[in-house]
């Protein structure tokens, strides 16, 4: 299993139906974070994502989901106190949540397209002129934009960096390579940055792109 990235993606509502009595399996730190959330939707996303992570860990490495306690530092990805050799990345957007686990640093981002988003305006903020030109020439321009956006966020998550617009513009993606991989399906777009073969916990979406990342500012990860 070394060298593989295990990836899960699912609906929040379906995961919540499984994740019963979260007070019995969430860690003290997670319960503290959950208690600070005022939005019921945000609370649901949090519980669903933490259950999904535990379920993925149990399916890959054994045990039950409750056997996998997670730490929950504010504004940081979850960590496994008993398995410092494993790296987790979690992302959620609207009705969807995703999780990746690997023996190496990994970054994951999922976004749900919204009809009220100004795609052209966002592209000017977070994309380079070359990327904007590629997006405008693509037959699926909106899906292409979400691939760019999620890949950049996943790249920065892997490096544990803040996602300032100026930093996003220091990243330039070109088709080809394996610095980032993106998938699209009805309702979501997802990007993964990490080394290794990707093993989906469900069927892999057929709409996939692979990217080379050029980073003006960063030293090697």
mmCIF file with all atom_site columns, C-alpha atoms in Angstrom:
data_model
loop_
_atom_site.group_PDB
_atom_site.id
_atom_site.type_symbol
_atom_site.label_atom_id
_atom_site.label_alt_id
_atom_site.label_comp_id
_atom_site.label_asym_id
_atom_site.label_entity_id
_atom_site.label_seq_id
_atom_site.pdbx_PDB_ins_code
_atom_site.Cartn_x
_atom_site.Cartn_y
_atom_site.Cartn_z
_atom_site.occupancy
_atom_site.B_iso_or_equiv
_atom_site.pdbx_formal_charge
_atom_site.auth_seq_id
_atom_site.auth_comp_id
_atom_site.auth_asym_id
_atom_site.auth_atom_id
_atom_site.pdbx_PDB_model_num
ATOM 1   C CA . UNK A 1 1   ? 0.000   0.000  0.000   1.00 0.00 ? 1   UNK A CA 1
ATOM 2   C CA . UNK A 1 2   ? 3.032   2.291  0.266   1.00 0.00 ? 2   UNK A CA 1
ATOM 3   C CA . UNK A 1 3   ? 3.090   4.771  -2.573  1.00 0.00 ? 3   UNK A CA 1
ATOM 4   C CA . UNK A 1 4   ? -0.677  4.728  -3.087  1.00 0.00 ? 4   UNK A CA 1
ATOM 5   C CA . UNK A 1 5   ? -3.093  7.570  -2.444  1.00 0.00 ? 5   UNK A CA 1
ATOM 6   C CA . UNK A 1 6   ? -6.482  6.359  -1.248  1.00 0.00 ? 6   UNK A CA 1
ATOM 7   C CA . UNK A 1 7   ? -9.353  8.644  -2.164  1.00 0.00 ? 7   UNK A CA 1
ATOM 8   C CA . UNK A 1 8   ? -13.025 8.802  -1.225  1.00 0.00 ? 8   UNK A CA 1
ATOM 9   C CA . UNK A 1 9   ? -15.787 11.142 -2.369  1.00 0.00 ? 9   UNK A CA 1
ATOM 10  C CA . UNK A 1 10  ? -19.394 11.085 -1.239  1.00 0.00 ? 10  UNK A CA 1
ATOM 11  C CA . UNK A 1 11  ? -22.540 13.016 -0.431  1.00 0.00 ? 11  UNK A CA 1
ATOM 12  C CA . UNK A 1 12  ? -22.843 14.639 2.964   1.00 0.00 ? 12  UNK A CA 1
ATOM 13  C CA . UNK A 1 13  ? -26.398 13.392 3.539   1.00 0.00 ? 13  UNK A CA 1
ATOM 14  C CA . UNK A 1 14  ? -25.480 9.767  2.827   1.00 0.00 ? 14  UNK A CA 1
ATOM 15  C CA . UNK A 1 15  ? -22.490 9.913  5.173   1.00 0.00 ? 15  UNK A CA 1
ATOM 16  C CA . UNK A 1 16  ? -24.557 11.500 7.937   1.00 0.00 ? 16  UNK A CA 1
ATOM 17  C CA . UNK A 1 17  ? -27.005 8.605  7.776   1.00 0.00 ? 17  UNK A CA 1
ATOM 18  C CA . UNK A 1 18  ? -24.080 6.312  8.639   1.00 0.00 ? 18  UNK A CA 1
ATOM 19  C CA . UNK A 1 19  ? -22.352 8.599  11.139  1.00 0.00 ? 19  UNK A CA 1
ATOM 20  C CA . UNK A 1 20  ? -24.695 8.074  14.048  1.00 0.00 ? 20  UNK A CA 1
ATOM 21  C CA . UNK A 1 21  ? -24.020 9.435  17.534  1.00 0.00 ? 21  UNK A CA 1
ATOM 22  C CA . UNK A 1 22  ? -20.938 11.478 16.627  1.00 0.00 ? 22  UNK A CA 1
ATOM 23  C CA . UNK A 1 23  ? -20.312 12.332 20.287  1.00 0.00 ? 23  UNK A CA 1
ATOM 24  C CA . UNK A 1 24  ? -19.262 8.695  20.752  1.00 0.00 ? 24  UNK A CA 1
ATOM 25  C CA . UNK A 1 25  ? -16.539 8.664  18.098  1.00 0.00 ? 25  UNK A CA 1
ATOM 26  C CA . UNK A 1 26  ? -15.382 12.263 17.565  1.00 0.00 ? 26  UNK A CA 1
ATOM 27  C CA . UNK A 1 27  ? -12.282 13.224 19.560  1.00 0.00 ? 27  UNK A CA 1
ATOM 28  C CA . UNK A 1 28  ? -12.372 15.917 22.246  1.00 0.00 ? 28  UNK A CA 1
ATOM 29  C CA . UNK A 1 29  ? -10.721 18.387 19.881  1.00 0.00 ? 29  UNK A CA 1
ATOM 30  C CA . UNK A 1 30  ? -13.215 17.619 17.133  1.00 0.00 ? 30  UNK A CA 1
ATOM 31  C CA . UNK A 1 31  ? -16.148 18.024 19.514  1.00 0.00 ? 31  UNK A CA 1
ATOM 32  C CA . UNK A 1 32  ? -14.770 21.385 20.585  1.00 0.00 ? 32  UNK A CA 1
ATOM 33  C CA . UNK A 1 33  ? -14.547 22.538 16.967  1.00 0.00 ? 33  UNK A CA 1
ATOM 34  C CA . UNK A 1 34  ? -18.007 21.175 16.220  1.00 0.00 ? 34  UNK A CA 1
ATOM 35  C CA . UNK A 1 35  ? -19.440 23.068 19.177  1.00 0.00 ? 35  UNK A CA 1
ATOM 36  C CA . UNK A 1 36  ? -18.012 26.341 17.878  1.00 0.00 ? 36  UNK A CA 1
ATOM 37  C CA . UNK A 1 37  ? -19.855 26.042 14.551  1.00 0.00 ? 37  UNK A CA 1
ATOM 38  C CA . UNK A 1 38  ? -23.121 27.964 14.376  1.00 0.00 ? 38  UNK A CA 1
ATOM 39  C CA . UNK A 1 39  ? -24.227 26.844 10.927  1.00 0.00 ? 39  UNK A CA 1
ATOM 40  C CA . UNK A 1 40  ? -26.084 23.519 10.904  1.00 0.00 ? 40  UNK A CA 1
ATOM 41  C CA . UNK A 1 41  ? -24.892 22.930 7.347   1.00 0.00 ? 41  UNK A CA 1
ATOM 42  C CA . UNK A 1 42  ? -21.277 23.483 8.349   1.00 0.00 ? 42  UNK A CA 1
ATOM 43  C CA . UNK A 1 43  ? -21.728 21.116 11.307  1.00 0.00 ? 43  UNK A CA 1
ATOM 44  C CA . UNK A 1 44  ? -23.138 18.468 9.007   1.00 0.00 ? 44  UNK A CA 1
ATOM 45  C CA . UNK A 1 45  ? -20.224 18.835 6.595   1.00 0.00 ? 45  UNK A CA 1
ATOM 46  C CA . UNK A 1 46  ? -17.750 18.532 9.462   1.00 0.00 ? 46  UNK A CA 1
ATOM 47  C CA . UNK A 1 47  ? -19.293 15.363 10.894  1.00 0.00 ? 47  UNK A CA 1
ATOM 48  C CA . UNK A 1 48  ? -19.683 13.781 7.448   1.00 0.00 ? 48  UNK A CA 1
ATOM 49  C CA . UNK A 1 49  ? -16.074 14.539 6.490   1.00 0.00 ? 49  UNK A CA 1
ATOM 50  C CA . UNK A 1 50  ? -14.654 13.162 9.741   1.00 0.00 ? 50  UNK A CA 1
ATOM 51  C CA . UNK A 1 51  ? -16.717 10.008 9.407   1.00 0.00 ? 51  UNK A CA 1
ATOM 52  C CA . UNK A 1 52  ? -15.652 9.597  5.794   1.00 0.00 ? 52  UNK A CA 1
ATOM 53  C CA . UNK A 1 53  ? -11.980 9.895  6.792   1.00 0.00 ? 53  UNK A CA 1
ATOM 54  C CA . UNK A 1 54  ? -12.356 7.251  9.493   1.00 0.00 ? 54  UNK A CA 1
ATOM 55  C CA . UNK A 1 55  ? -14.273 4.963  7.169   1.00 0.00 ? 55  UNK A CA 1
ATOM 56  C CA . UNK A 1 56  ? -11.559 5.268  4.509   1.00 0.00 ? 56  UNK A CA 1
ATOM 57  C CA . UNK A 1 57  ? -8.799  4.576  7.040   1.00 0.00 ? 57  UNK A CA 1
ATOM 58  C CA . UNK A 1 58  ? -10.627 1.520  8.345   1.00 0.00 ? 58  UNK A CA 1
ATOM 59  C CA . UNK A 1 59  ? -11.236 0.134  4.857   1.00 0.00 ? 59  UNK A CA 1
ATOM 60  C CA . UNK A 1 60  ? -7.569  0.524  3.880   1.00 0.00 ? 60  UNK A CA 1
ATOM 61  C CA . UNK A 1 61  ? -5.712  -0.247 7.096   1.00 0.00 ? 61  UNK A CA 1
ATOM 62  C CA . UNK A 1 62  ? -8.217  -2.274 9.107   1.00 0.00 ? 62  UNK A CA 1
ATOM 63  C CA . UNK A 1 63  ? -10.353 -1.885 12.193  1.00 0.00 ? 63  UNK A CA 1
ATOM 64  C CA . UNK A 1 64  ? -13.598 0.024  12.483  1.00 0.00 ? 64  UNK A CA 1
ATOM 65  C CA . UNK A 1 65  ? -14.070 3.748  11.821  1.00 0.00 ? 65  UNK A CA 1
ATOM 66  C CA . UNK A 1 66  ? -14.250 4.406  15.559  1.00 0.00 ? 66  UNK A CA 1
ATOM 67  C CA . UNK A 1 67  ? -10.762 2.896  15.974  1.00 0.00 ? 67  UNK A CA 1
ATOM 68  C CA . UNK A 1 68  ? -9.208  5.877  14.146  1.00 0.00 ? 68  UNK A CA 1
ATOM 69  C CA . UNK A 1 69  ? -9.081  8.967  16.402  1.00 0.00 ? 69  UNK A CA 1
ATOM 70  C CA . UNK A 1 70  ? -8.199  12.259 14.722  1.00 0.00 ? 70  UNK A CA 1
ATOM 71  C CA . UNK A 1 71  ? -6.759  15.466 16.117  1.00 0.00 ? 71  UNK A CA 1
ATOM 72  C CA . UNK A 1 72  ? -8.416  18.711 15.079  1.00 0.00 ? 72  UNK A CA 1
ATOM 73  C CA . UNK A 1 73  ? -6.220  21.794 15.371  1.00 0.00 ? 73  UNK A CA 1
ATOM 74  C CA . UNK A 1 74  ? -8.019  24.982 14.241  1.00 0.00 ? 74  UNK A CA 1
ATOM 75  C CA . UNK A 1 75  ? -7.502  25.879 10.572  1.00 0.00 ? 75  UNK A CA 1
ATOM 76  C CA . UNK A 1 76  ? -5.321  22.814 10.015  1.00 0.00 ? 76  UNK A CA 1
ATOM 77  C CA . UNK A 1 77  ? -5.844  19.445 8.343   1.00 0.00 ? 77  UNK A CA 1
ATOM 78  C CA . UNK A 1 78  ? -6.681  16.554 10.671  1.00 0.00 ? 78  UNK A CA 1
ATOM 79  C CA . UNK A 1 79  ? -3.845  14.419 11.965  1.00 0.00 ? 79  UNK A CA 1
ATOM 80  C CA . UNK A 1 80  ? -3.635  10.884 13.293  1.00 0.00 ? 80  UNK A CA 1
ATOM 81  C CA . UNK A 1 81  ? -1.991  10.898 16.741  1.00 0.00 ? 81  UNK A CA 1
ATOM 82  C CA . UNK A 1 82  ? -1.336  7.158  16.598  1.00 0.00 ? 82  UNK A CA 1
ATOM 83  C CA . UNK A 1 83  ? -0.075  7.123  12.977  1.00 0.00 ? 83  UNK A CA 1
ATOM 84  C CA . UNK A 1 84  ? 2.302   9.985  12.294  1.00 0.00 ? 84  UNK A CA 1
ATOM 85  C CA . UNK A 1 85  ? 3.404   8.204  9.099   1.00 0.00 ? 85  UNK A CA 1
ATOM 86  C CA . UNK A 1 86  ? 0.025   8.862  7.455   1.00 0.00 ? 86  UNK A CA 1
ATOM 87  C CA . UNK A 1 87  ? -1.103  12.124 5.862   1.00 0.00 ? 87  UNK A CA 1
ATOM 88  C CA . UNK A 1 88  ? -4.738  13.177 5.498   1.00 0.00 ? 88  UNK A CA 1
ATOM 89  C CA . UNK A 1 89  ? -6.440  15.832 3.419   1.00 0.00 ? 89  UNK A CA 1
ATOM 90  C CA . UNK A 1 90  ? -10.144 16.642 3.691   1.00 0.00 ? 90  UNK A CA 1
ATOM 91  C CA . UNK A 1 91  ? -12.309 18.972 1.611   1.00 0.00 ? 91  UNK A CA 1
ATOM 92  C CA . UNK A 1 92  ? -16.019 19.689 1.380   1.00 0.00 ? 92  UNK A CA 1
ATOM 93  C CA . UNK A 1 93  ? -18.258 21.898 -0.713  1.00 0.00 ? 93  UNK A CA 1
ATOM 94  C CA . UNK A 1 94  ? -22.038 22.195 -0.475  1.00 0.00 ? 94  UNK A CA 1
ATOM 95  C CA . UNK A 1 95  ? -23.447 18.637 -0.517  1.00 0.00 ? 95  UNK A CA 1
ATOM 96  C CA . UNK A 1 96  ? -20.143 16.834 -1.161  1.00 0.00 ? 96  UNK A CA 1
ATOM 97  C CA . UNK A 1 97  ? -17.103 15.857 0.848   1.00 0.00 ? 97  UNK A CA 1
ATOM 98  C CA . UNK A 1 98  ? -13.856 14.125 -0.101  1.00 0.00 ? 98  UNK A CA 1
ATOM 99  C CA . UNK A 1 99  ? -10.876 12.655 1.729   1.00 0.00 ? 99  UNK A CA 1
ATOM 100 C CA . UNK A 1 100 ? -7.416  11.385 0.743   1.00 0.00 ? 100 UNK A CA 1
ATOM 101 C CA . UNK A 1 101 ? -4.861  9.426  2.775   1.00 0.00 ? 101 UNK A CA 1
ATOM 102 C CA . UNK A 1 102 ? -1.260  8.696  1.828   1.00 0.00 ? 102 UNK A CA 1
ATOM 103 C CA . UNK A 1 103 ? 2.159   7.936  3.285   1.00 0.00 ? 103 UNK A CA 1
ATOM 104 C CA . UNK A 1 104 ? 3.366   11.221 1.753   1.00 0.00 ? 104 UNK A CA 1
ATOM 105 C CA . UNK A 1 105 ? 2.059   14.777 1.904   1.00 0.00 ? 105 UNK A CA 1
ATOM 106 C CA . UNK A 1 106 ? -1.176  15.119 -0.051  1.00 0.00 ? 106 UNK A CA 1
ATOM 107 C CA . UNK A 1 107 ? -3.518  17.977 -0.933  1.00 0.00 ? 107 UNK A CA 1
ATOM 108 C CA . UNK A 1 108 ? -7.165  17.655 -1.942  1.00 0.00 ? 108 UNK A CA 1
ATOM 109 C CA . UNK A 1 109 ? -9.848  20.134 -2.961  1.00 0.00 ? 109 UNK A CA 1
ATOM 110 C CA . UNK A 1 110 ? -13.448 19.706 -4.065  1.00 0.00 ? 110 UNK A CA 1
ATOM 111 C CA . UNK A 1 111 ? -15.715 22.435 -5.414  1.00 0.00 ? 111 UNK A CA 1
ATOM 112 C CA . UNK A 1 112 ? -19.392 22.430 -6.308  1.00 0.00 ? 112 UNK A CA 1
ATOM 113 C CA . UNK A 1 113 ? -20.214 24.599 -9.347  1.00 0.00 ? 113 UNK A CA 1
ATOM 114 C CA . UNK A 1 114 ? -22.733 27.362 -8.685  1.00 0.00 ? 114 UNK A CA 1
ATOM 115 C CA . UNK A 1 115 ? -24.795 29.107 -11.369 1.00 0.00 ? 115 UNK A CA 1
ATOM 116 C CA . UNK A 1 116 ? -24.322 32.514 -9.712  1.00 0.00 ? 116 UNK A CA 1
ATOM 117 C CA . UNK A 1 117 ? -20.507 32.409 -9.859  1.00 0.00 ? 117 UNK A CA 1
ATOM 118 C CA . UNK A 1 118 ? -18.754 34.866 -12.143 1.00 0.00 ? 118 UNK A CA 1
ATOM 119 C CA . UNK A 1 119 ? -16.355 32.382 -13.735 1.00 0.00 ? 119 UNK A CA 1
ATOM 120 C CA . UNK A 1 120 ? -14.675 34.958 -15.966 1.00 0.00 ? 120 UNK A CA 1
ATOM 121 C CA . UNK A 1 121 ? -14.182 37.303 -13.032 1.00 0.00 ? 121 UNK A CA 1
ATOM 122 C CA . UNK A 1 122 ? -12.769 34.563 -10.806 1.00 0.00 ? 122 UNK A CA 1
ATOM 123 C CA . UNK A 1 123 ? -10.417 33.466 -13.569 1.00 0.00 ? 123 UNK A CA 1
ATOM 124 C CA . UNK A 1 124 ? -8.974  36.968 -13.766 1.00 0.00 ? 124 UNK A CA 1
ATOM 125 C CA . UNK A 1 125 ? -8.292  36.852 -10.019 1.00 0.00 ? 125 UNK A CA 1
ATOM 126 C CA . UNK A 1 126 ? -6.738  33.402 -9.629  1.00 0.00 ? 126 UNK A CA 1
ATOM 127 C CA . UNK A 1 127 ? -5.469  32.383 -13.089 1.00 0.00 ? 127 UNK A CA 1
ATOM 128 C CA . UNK A 1 128 ? -2.541  33.491 -15.224 1.00 0.00 ? 128 UNK A CA 1
ATOM 129 C CA . UNK A 1 129 ? -3.151  35.014 -18.677 1.00 0.00 ? 129 UNK A CA 1
ATOM 130 C CA . UNK A 1 130 ? -2.006  31.750 -20.260 1.00 0.00 ? 130 UNK A CA 1
ATOM 131 C CA . UNK A 1 131 ? -4.515  29.756 -18.218 1.00 0.00 ? 131 UNK A CA 1
ATOM 132 C CA . UNK A 1 132 ? -7.317  32.178 -19.095 1.00 0.00 ? 132 UNK A CA 1
ATOM 133 C CA . UNK A 1 133 ? -6.495  31.727 -22.786 1.00 0.00 ? 133 UNK A CA 1
ATOM 134 C CA . UNK A 1 134 ? -6.612  27.935 -22.426 1.00 0.00 ? 134 UNK A CA 1
ATOM 135 C CA . UNK A 1 135 ? -9.919  28.143 -20.565 1.00 0.00 ? 135 UNK A CA 1
ATOM 136 C CA . UNK A 1 136 ? -11.486 30.383 -23.199 1.00 0.00 ? 136 UNK A CA 1
ATOM 137 C CA . UNK A 1 137 ? -10.376 28.008 -25.955 1.00 0.00 ? 137 UNK A CA 1
ATOM 138 C CA . UNK A 1 138 ? -11.627 24.883 -24.175 1.00 0.00 ? 138 UNK A CA 1
ATOM 139 C CA . UNK A 1 139 ? -14.994 23.453 -25.285 1.00 0.00 ? 139 UNK A CA 1
ATOM 140 C CA . UNK A 1 140 ? -15.884 22.944 -21.610 1.00 0.00 ? 140 UNK A CA 1
ATOM 141 C CA . UNK A 1 141 ? -14.618 26.265 -20.292 1.00 0.00 ? 141 UNK A CA 1
ATOM 142 C CA . UNK A 1 142 ? -16.404 26.165 -16.933 1.00 0.00 ? 142 UNK A CA 1
ATOM 143 C CA . UNK A 1 143 ? -15.229 22.633 -16.124 1.00 0.00 ? 143 UNK A CA 1
ATOM 144 C CA . UNK A 1 144 ? -11.737 23.639 -17.252 1.00 0.00 ? 144 UNK A CA 1
ATOM 145 C CA . UNK A 1 145 ? -11.790 26.591 -14.840 1.00 0.00 ? 145 UNK A CA 1
ATOM 146 C CA . UNK A 1 146 ? -12.839 24.402 -11.913 1.00 0.00 ? 146 UNK A CA 1
ATOM 147 C CA . UNK A 1 147 ? -10.002 22.015 -12.726 1.00 0.00 ? 147 UNK A CA 1
ATOM 148 C CA . UNK A 1 148 ? -7.549  24.919 -12.566 1.00 0.00 ? 148 UNK A CA 1
ATOM 149 C CA . UNK A 1 149 ? -9.017  26.360 -9.385  1.00 0.00 ? 149 UNK A CA 1
ATOM 150 C CA . UNK A 1 150 ? -9.205  23.096 -7.446  1.00 0.00 ? 150 UNK A CA 1
ATOM 151 C CA . UNK A 1 151 ? -5.724  22.029 -8.583  1.00 0.00 ? 151 UNK A CA 1
ATOM 152 C CA . UNK A 1 152 ? -4.210  25.259 -7.280  1.00 0.00 ? 152 UNK A CA 1
ATOM 153 C CA . UNK A 1 153 ? -5.982  24.950 -3.957  1.00 0.00 ? 153 UNK A CA 1
ATOM 154 C CA . UNK A 1 154 ? -4.943  21.300 -3.627  1.00 0.00 ? 154 UNK A CA 1
ATOM 155 C CA . UNK A 1 155 ? -1.332  22.272 -4.389  1.00 0.00 ? 155 UNK A CA 1
ATOM 156 C CA . UNK A 1 156 ? -1.318  24.878 -1.628  1.00 0.00 ? 156 UNK A CA 1
ATOM 157 C CA . UNK A 1 157 ? -3.084  22.564 0.810   1.00 0.00 ? 157 UNK A CA 1
ATOM 158 C CA . UNK A 1 158 ? -0.372  19.997 0.265   1.00 0.00 ? 158 UNK A CA 1
ATOM 159 C CA . UNK A 1 159 ? 2.177   22.661 1.163   1.00 0.00 ? 159 UNK A CA 1
ATOM 160 C CA . UNK A 1 160 ? 0.006   23.971 4.030   1.00 0.00 ? 160 UNK A CA 1
ATOM 161 C CA . UNK A 1 161 ? -0.021  27.480 2.608   1.00 0.00 ? 161 UNK A CA 1
ATOM 162 C CA . UNK A 1 162 ? -2.710  30.151 2.729   1.00 0.00 ? 162 UNK A CA 1
ATOM 163 C CA . UNK A 1 163 ? -4.681  30.635 -0.473  1.00 0.00 ? 163 UNK A CA 1
ATOM 164 C CA . UNK A 1 164 ? -4.219  34.320 -1.226  1.00 0.00 ? 164 UNK A CA 1
ATOM 165 C CA . UNK A 1 165 ? -5.217  35.378 -4.767  1.00 0.00 ? 165 UNK A CA 1
ATOM 166 C CA . UNK A 1 166 ? -1.699  36.671 -5.393  1.00 0.00 ? 166 UNK A CA 1
ATOM 167 C CA . UNK A 1 167 ? -0.313  33.231 -4.499  1.00 0.00 ? 167 UNK A CA 1
ATOM 168 C CA . UNK A 1 168 ? -2.764  31.499 -6.825  1.00 0.00 ? 168 UNK A CA 1
ATOM 169 C CA . UNK A 1 169 ? -1.477  33.603 -9.703  1.00 0.00 ? 169 UNK A CA 1
ATOM 170 C CA . UNK A 1 170 ? 2.069   32.408 -8.972  1.00 0.00 ? 170 UNK A CA 1
ATOM 171 C CA . UNK A 1 171 ? 0.922   28.920 -9.953  1.00 0.00 ? 171 UNK A CA 1
ATOM 172 C CA . UNK A 1 172 ? 0.498   28.029 -13.615 1.00 0.00 ? 172 UNK A CA 1
ATOM 173 C CA . UNK A 1 173 ? -0.962  24.773 -14.859 1.00 0.00 ? 173 UNK A CA 1
ATOM 174 C CA . UNK A 1 174 ? -0.338  23.158 -18.211 1.00 0.00 ? 174 UNK A CA 1
ATOM 175 C CA . UNK A 1 175 ? -1.965  19.968 -19.511 1.00 0.00 ? 175 UNK A CA 1
ATOM 176 C CA . UNK A 1 176 ? 0.215   16.892 -19.045 1.00 0.00 ? 176 UNK A CA 1
ATOM 177 C CA . UNK A 1 177 ? 2.331   15.635 -16.176 1.00 0.00 ? 177 UNK A CA 1
ATOM 178 C CA . UNK A 1 178 ? 1.269   14.337 -12.784 1.00 0.00 ? 178 UNK A CA 1
ATOM 179 C CA . UNK A 1 179 ? 1.805   17.285 -10.448 1.00 0.00 ? 179 UNK A CA 1
ATOM 180 C CA . UNK A 1 180 ? -1.972  17.522 -10.167 1.00 0.00 ? 180 UNK A CA 1
ATOM 181 C CA . UNK A 1 181 ? -4.858  15.306 -11.206 1.00 0.00 ? 181 UNK A CA 1
ATOM 182 C CA . UNK A 1 182 ? -8.428  16.513 -11.557 1.00 0.00 ? 182 UNK A CA 1
ATOM 183 C CA . UNK A 1 183 ? -11.780 14.794 -12.014 1.00 0.00 ? 183 UNK A CA 1
ATOM 184 C CA . UNK A 1 184 ? -15.240 16.092 -12.846 1.00 0.00 ? 184 UNK A CA 1
ATOM 185 C CA . UNK A 1 185 ? -18.620 14.496 -12.204 1.00 0.00 ? 185 UNK A CA 1
ATOM 186 C CA . UNK A 1 186 ? -22.205 15.773 -11.978 1.00 0.00 ? 186 UNK A CA 1
ATOM 187 C CA . UNK A 1 187 ? -22.243 18.152 -9.027  1.00 0.00 ? 187 UNK A CA 1
ATOM 188 C CA . UNK A 1 188 ? -18.534 18.507 -8.303  1.00 0.00 ? 188 UNK A CA 1
ATOM 189 C CA . UNK A 1 189 ? -14.961 18.994 -9.478  1.00 0.00 ? 189 UNK A CA 1
ATOM 190 C CA . UNK A 1 190 ? -12.056 17.524 -7.497  1.00 0.00 ? 190 UNK A CA 1
ATOM 191 C CA . UNK A 1 191 ? -8.282  17.913 -7.572  1.00 0.00 ? 191 UNK A CA 1
ATOM 192 C CA . UNK A 1 192 ? -5.513  15.909 -5.937  1.00 0.00 ? 192 UNK A CA 1
ATOM 193 C CA . UNK A 1 193 ? -1.826  16.764 -5.534  1.00 0.00 ? 193 UNK A CA 1
ATOM 194 C CA . UNK A 1 194 ? 0.426   13.990 -4.311  1.00 0.00 ? 194 UNK A CA 1
ATOM 195 C CA . UNK A 1 195 ? 2.818   11.273 -5.401  1.00 0.00 ? 195 UNK A CA 1
ATOM 196 C CA . UNK A 1 196 ? 1.510   7.798  -6.054  1.00 0.00 ? 196 UNK A CA 1
ATOM 197 C CA . UNK A 1 197 ? -1.136  5.774  -7.808  1.00 0.00 ? 197 UNK A CA 1
ATOM 198 C CA . UNK A 1 198 ? -4.649  6.888  -6.916  1.00 0.00 ? 198 UNK A CA 1
ATOM 199 C CA . UNK A 1 199 ? -6.974  4.225  -5.563  1.00 0.00 ? 199 UNK A CA 1
ATOM 200 C CA . UNK A 1 200 ? -10.601 5.305  -5.429  1.00 0.00 ? 200 UNK A CA 1
ATOM 201 C CA . UNK A 1 201 ? -12.880 3.778  -2.811  1.00 0.00 ? 201 UNK A CA 1
ATOM 202 C CA . UNK A 1 202 ? -15.633 3.853  -5.465  1.00 0.00 ? 202 UNK A CA 1
ATOM 203 C CA . UNK A 1 203 ? -15.679 3.920  -9.257  1.00 0.00 ? 203 UNK A CA 1
ATOM 204 C CA . UNK A 1 204 ? -13.268 6.515  -10.650 1.00 0.00 ? 204 UNK A CA 1
ATOM 205 C CA . UNK A 1 205 ? -14.979 9.222  -12.738 1.00 0.00 ? 205 UNK A CA 1
ATOM 206 C CA . UNK A 1 206 ? -14.123 8.951  -16.414 1.00 0.00 ? 206 UNK A CA 1
ATOM 207 C CA . UNK A 1 207 ? -13.575 12.707 -16.816 1.00 0.00 ? 207 UNK A CA 1
ATOM 208 C CA . UNK A 1 208 ? -9.948  13.123 -15.706 1.00 0.00 ? 208 UNK A CA 1
ATOM 209 C CA . UNK A 1 209 ? -7.195  15.609 -16.489 1.00 0.00 ? 209 UNK A CA 1
ATOM 210 C CA . UNK A 1 210 ? -3.496  15.524 -15.594 1.00 0.00 ? 210 UNK A CA 1
ATOM 211 C CA . UNK A 1 211 ? -1.435  18.651 -15.107 1.00 0.00 ? 211 UNK A CA 1
ATOM 212 C CA . UNK A 1 212 ? 2.063   20.023 -14.831 1.00 0.00 ? 212 UNK A CA 1
ATOM 213 C CA . UNK A 1 213 ? 2.378   22.722 -12.159 1.00 0.00 ? 213 UNK A CA 1
ATOM 214 C CA . UNK A 1 214 ? 4.805   25.624 -12.444 1.00 0.00 ? 214 UNK A CA 1
ATOM 215 C CA . UNK A 1 215 ? 5.260   27.381 -9.105  1.00 0.00 ? 215 UNK A CA 1
ATOM 216 C CA . UNK A 1 216 ? 7.134   30.681 -9.151  1.00 0.00 ? 216 UNK A CA 1
ATOM 217 C CA . UNK A 1 217 ? 7.569   30.937 -5.392  1.00 0.00 ? 217 UNK A CA 1
ATOM 218 C CA . UNK A 1 218 ? 7.873   27.517 -3.833  1.00 0.00 ? 218 UNK A CA 1
ATOM 219 C CA . UNK A 1 219 ? 10.874  25.371 -3.096  1.00 0.00 ? 219 UNK A CA 1
ATOM 220 C CA . UNK A 1 220 ? 10.406  21.617 -3.670  1.00 0.00 ? 220 UNK A CA 1
ATOM 221 C CA . UNK A 1 221 ? 7.762   20.041 -1.412  1.00 0.00 ? 221 UNK A CA 1
#
